[in-house]
């Protein structure tokens, strides 16, 4: 963090809404780790976002700390990047309120995630779930972020953040940096092992649909062995072969081999052998992460030192943006 002015700013966050999956890791976290050398990166565990669906307090506390430790274990480095817990930096909730007043009901009503989640949690369609994108906009805009690495599912929210920033700047003059999406070229989209037309999601109730980065080796093996495939027995990328395409994608992301190389390697072999090989490659990939995680999670003091150190700096940076925005609106400075 020597020359934060010179490097472009990247912001991203992940919700501690459950266990972190292989999809989160291959599609997002692994890329964040790589970005740390070239950008001024700011990452957060988005705990405020997570309470838009009901959380059991004990489990929630555990999920937040586990997510923090796991991201460190994946290679998020607090010497290079800021990495904090969202609720520890109060400017996020404050700017979110302000931005709520610059976000239209109609815009929020069009968000597909809101529509999906309100169907899924029909008994708890709360105002926070509806206003979720203005909190996400606050996260991003507070740090004058240039780029936001997000998966396809979050593009609509990012587009809204851009609109909010442009609208505010239009009324009050240049206040917020308008962020661009950062679409990684190497990011894998990992699909569910049980329904490979759907993305692998940590909130999927079917535990066999996802593999967690912290799953034990025999669990990983079992889940891959149960993965849905097709009735052919050819390890190759093809139409109507969503399950095998997904397994090839995972194998390729983990080993760096191309799909052609994988096809060649498994010529004449059955799906059973291939599934075992994919499971073994994944087990190998997550092993060092799990070992580091076990160390970090035992050391609560070290974790606290890291998230506090980052939160303190994040507060200073974000407070400047919040103050600027509030001053422009007409609030009286403290
Ligand atoms: P939820 O089920 O609670 O919606 P999720 O598993 O879909 O959670 P998010 O917290 O929404 O995960 O996403 C965290 C990051 O991981 C995002 O950048 C998202 O694009 C990425 N991601 C999530 N699932 C996948 C996947 N299956 N493949 C690739 N990237 C993914
Ligand atoms: N909504 C995102 C998590 C998230 C985020 C952000 C991502 C919260 N704030 C800011 C990028 C930028 C999700 O569910 N994946």
XYZ file of C-alpha atoms in Angstrom, residues 62-304:
243
model
C -19.034 -18.206 13.123
C -19.643 -17.658 9.394
C -18.239 -14.109 9.488
C -15.026 -15.143 11.211
C -14.678 -18.272 9.077
C -15.089 -16.215 5.909
C -12.435 -13.777 7.111
C -9.972 -16.562 8.007
C -10.691 -18.480 4.829
C -10.024 -15.485 2.594
C -6.705 -14.951 4.357
C -5.986 -18.651 3.818
C -6.780 -18.254 0.098
C -4.127 -15.546 -0.117
C -5.755 -12.190 0.631
C -2.787 -10.368 2.107
C -3.358 -7.522 4.554
C 0.135 -6.191 3.829
C -0.937 -5.517 0.235
C -4.665 -4.906 0.533
C -7.258 -3.640 2.949
C -9.447 -6.468 4.152
C -12.070 -5.728 6.773
C -15.495 -6.652 8.079
C -18.129 -4.342 6.591
C -20.047 -3.621 9.817
C -16.821 -2.402 11.487
C -16.705 0.589 9.164
C -19.780 2.648 9.996
C -19.599 4.847 6.910
C -21.055 1.982 4.837
C -24.417 2.027 6.591
C -24.422 5.832 6.652
C -23.756 6.357 2.965
C -26.227 3.575 2.179
C -28.971 5.629 3.864
C -28.007 8.707 1.884
C -27.948 6.754 -1.379
C -31.341 5.232 -0.603
C -32.696 8.715 -1.072
C -31.143 8.877 -4.547
C -32.371 5.461 -5.654
C -35.783 4.952 -7.171
C -38.359 2.397 -6.077
C -38.759 1.352 -9.699
C -35.044 0.703 -10.131
C -34.867 -1.516 -7.057
C -38.030 -3.367 -8.101
C -36.328 -4.470 -11.302
C -33.419 -6.211 -9.594
C -33.589 -9.913 -10.405
C -31.855 -10.881 -7.164
C -34.585 -9.095 -5.204
C -37.268 -10.905 -7.192
C -35.548 -14.282 -6.712
C -34.859 -13.807 -3.019
C -38.340 -12.501 -2.249
C -39.808 -15.639 -3.778
C -37.385 -17.799 -1.828
C -37.932 -15.999 1.477
C -41.593 -15.062 0.985
C -42.137 -14.805 4.753
C -39.442 -12.132 5.129
C -39.444 -9.683 2.227
C -37.895 -6.889 4.287
C -36.895 -3.336 3.321
C -33.215 -4.266 3.631
C -33.559 -6.955 0.996
C -35.136 -4.381 -1.284
C -32.506 -1.683 -0.591
C -29.577 -4.132 -0.727
C -28.167 -2.566 -3.940
C -27.819 0.905 -2.378
C -25.678 -0.591 0.397
C -23.591 -2.304 -2.254
C -23.304 1.019 -4.106
C -22.132 2.649 -0.860
C -19.457 -0.052 -0.399
C -18.090 0.674 -3.830
C -18.444 4.459 -4.013
C -16.922 5.160 -0.577
C -13.473 4.131 -1.812
C -13.687 5.887 -5.182
C -13.299 2.432 -6.713
C -12.370 2.285 -10.378
C -13.203 -1.356 -10.857
C -15.320 -3.994 -9.224
C -14.693 -7.677 -9.935
C -18.108 -9.329 -9.958
C -19.729 -12.403 -11.371
C -22.550 -12.211 -13.899
C -25.147 -12.345 -11.110
C -23.941 -9.025 -9.686
C -23.690 -7.026 -12.916
C -27.155 -5.551 -12.552
C -26.296 -4.254 -9.073
C -23.096 -2.714 -10.357
C -24.969 -1.043 -13.196
C -27.303 0.465 -10.596
C -24.313 1.689 -8.544
C -23.047 3.440 -11.663
C -26.444 5.040 -12.243
C -26.655 6.252 -8.654
C -23.147 7.751 -8.874
C -23.895 9.472 -12.166
C -27.210 10.821 -10.888
C -25.598 12.216 -7.741
C -22.710 13.741 -9.708
C -25.253 15.219 -12.128
C -27.065 17.037 -9.310
C -24.104 18.096 -7.128
C -21.053 18.039 -9.388
C -18.310 15.480 -9.413
C -18.431 13.592 -6.114
C -18.210 9.868 -6.820
C -15.993 7.878 -9.167
C -18.191 5.902 -11.557
C -16.974 2.288 -11.261
C -16.476 -0.162 -14.116
C -17.150 -3.862 -13.863
C -13.996 -5.940 -13.929
C -14.615 -9.069 -15.888
C -11.844 -11.529 -15.402
C -10.731 -13.546 -18.418
C -9.708 -16.532 -16.354
C -12.664 -16.727 -13.987
C -14.440 -20.038 -14.104
C -18.182 -20.338 -13.764
C -18.735 -23.428 -11.708
C -22.098 -25.150 -11.994
C -24.092 -27.188 -9.497
C -23.003 -30.832 -9.292
C -26.653 -31.891 -9.082
C -28.170 -29.592 -11.706
C -25.361 -28.433 -13.996
C -27.618 -25.896 -15.739
C -27.614 -23.845 -12.497
C -24.592 -22.159 -10.919
C -23.049 -23.739 -7.858
C -24.462 -21.715 -4.977
C -23.678 -21.857 -1.283
C -27.326 -21.360 -0.374
C -28.431 -24.431 -2.348
C -30.272 -26.682 0.094
C -28.957 -29.802 -1.574
C -25.515 -30.169 -0.009
C -24.445 -32.478 -2.841
C -24.862 -29.590 -5.290
C -21.836 -27.752 -3.969
C -18.344 -28.460 -2.742
C -17.093 -26.233 0.057
C -13.451 -25.193 0.154
C -13.421 -26.544 3.712
C -15.075 -29.902 2.919
C -13.096 -32.937 4.090
C -11.361 -34.992 1.360
C -13.796 -37.919 1.631
C -16.774 -35.527 1.407
C -15.302 -33.927 -1.711
C -14.769 -37.371 -3.218
C -18.337 -38.454 -2.392
C -19.869 -35.285 -3.860
C -17.946 -35.604 -7.130
C -18.807 -39.299 -7.407
C -22.481 -38.376 -7.123
C -22.202 -35.573 -9.683
C -24.875 -35.704 -12.399
C -23.472 -36.537 -15.856
C -24.957 -37.930 -19.097
C -25.524 -41.359 -20.581
C -22.542 -41.241 -22.937
C -19.173 -42.238 -21.584
C -16.952 -39.757 -23.336
C -14.950 -37.151 -21.470
C -15.263 -34.268 -23.911
C -16.908 -30.871 -24.066
C -20.202 -31.130 -25.916
C -23.770 -29.958 -26.221
C -26.173 -31.588 -23.768
C -23.202 -32.634 -21.644
C -23.575 -29.920 -18.996
C -22.397 -32.135 -16.157
C -19.235 -33.280 -17.930
C -18.584 -29.776 -19.302
C -18.688 -28.534 -15.739
C -16.326 -31.225 -14.462
C -13.908 -30.505 -17.322
C -14.126 -26.791 -16.484
C -13.302 -27.489 -12.839
C -10.443 -29.821 -13.781
C -9.072 -27.237 -16.172
C -9.336 -24.381 -13.651
C -7.581 -26.423 -10.995
C -4.813 -28.060 -13.034
C -4.294 -25.451 -15.755
C -4.753 -28.134 -18.446
C -6.876 -27.332 -21.500
C -10.078 -29.245 -22.183
C -8.414 -30.951 -25.165
C -5.590 -32.171 -22.978
C -8.110 -33.482 -20.472
C -10.102 -35.268 -23.213
C -6.917 -36.897 -24.481
C -5.853 -37.981 -21.027
C -9.192 -39.688 -20.331
C -9.757 -41.278 -23.708
C -11.201 -44.762 -23.288
C -11.750 -44.227 -19.579
C -15.188 -44.075 -17.936
C -16.837 -41.251 -16.031
C -16.047 -43.004 -12.743
C -12.320 -42.622 -13.286
C -12.728 -39.047 -14.436
C -14.848 -38.042 -11.434
C -12.264 -39.556 -9.094
C -9.486 -37.653 -10.850
C -11.384 -34.336 -10.640
C -12.056 -34.926 -6.943
C -8.383 -35.712 -6.339
C -7.273 -32.551 -8.140
C -9.710 -30.438 -6.100
C -8.615 -32.093 -2.843
C -5.005 -31.295 -3.747
C -5.903 -27.661 -4.532
C -7.777 -27.016 -1.289
C -5.385 -28.913 1.005
C -2.922 -26.052 1.638
C -5.829 -23.599 2.014
C -7.425 -25.832 4.644
C -4.141 -26.131 6.518
C -3.683 -22.357 6.604
C -7.327 -21.908 7.605
C -6.876 -24.280 10.561
C -3.982 -22.129 11.779
C -5.763 -18.808 11.326
C -9.027 -19.832 12.945
C -7.198 -20.960 16.076
C -5.575 -17.566 16.339
C -8.461 -15.194 17.046
C -6.144 -12.444 18.276
C -4.234 -12.426 15.024
C -7.509 -12.258 13.052
C -8.746 -9.352 15.184
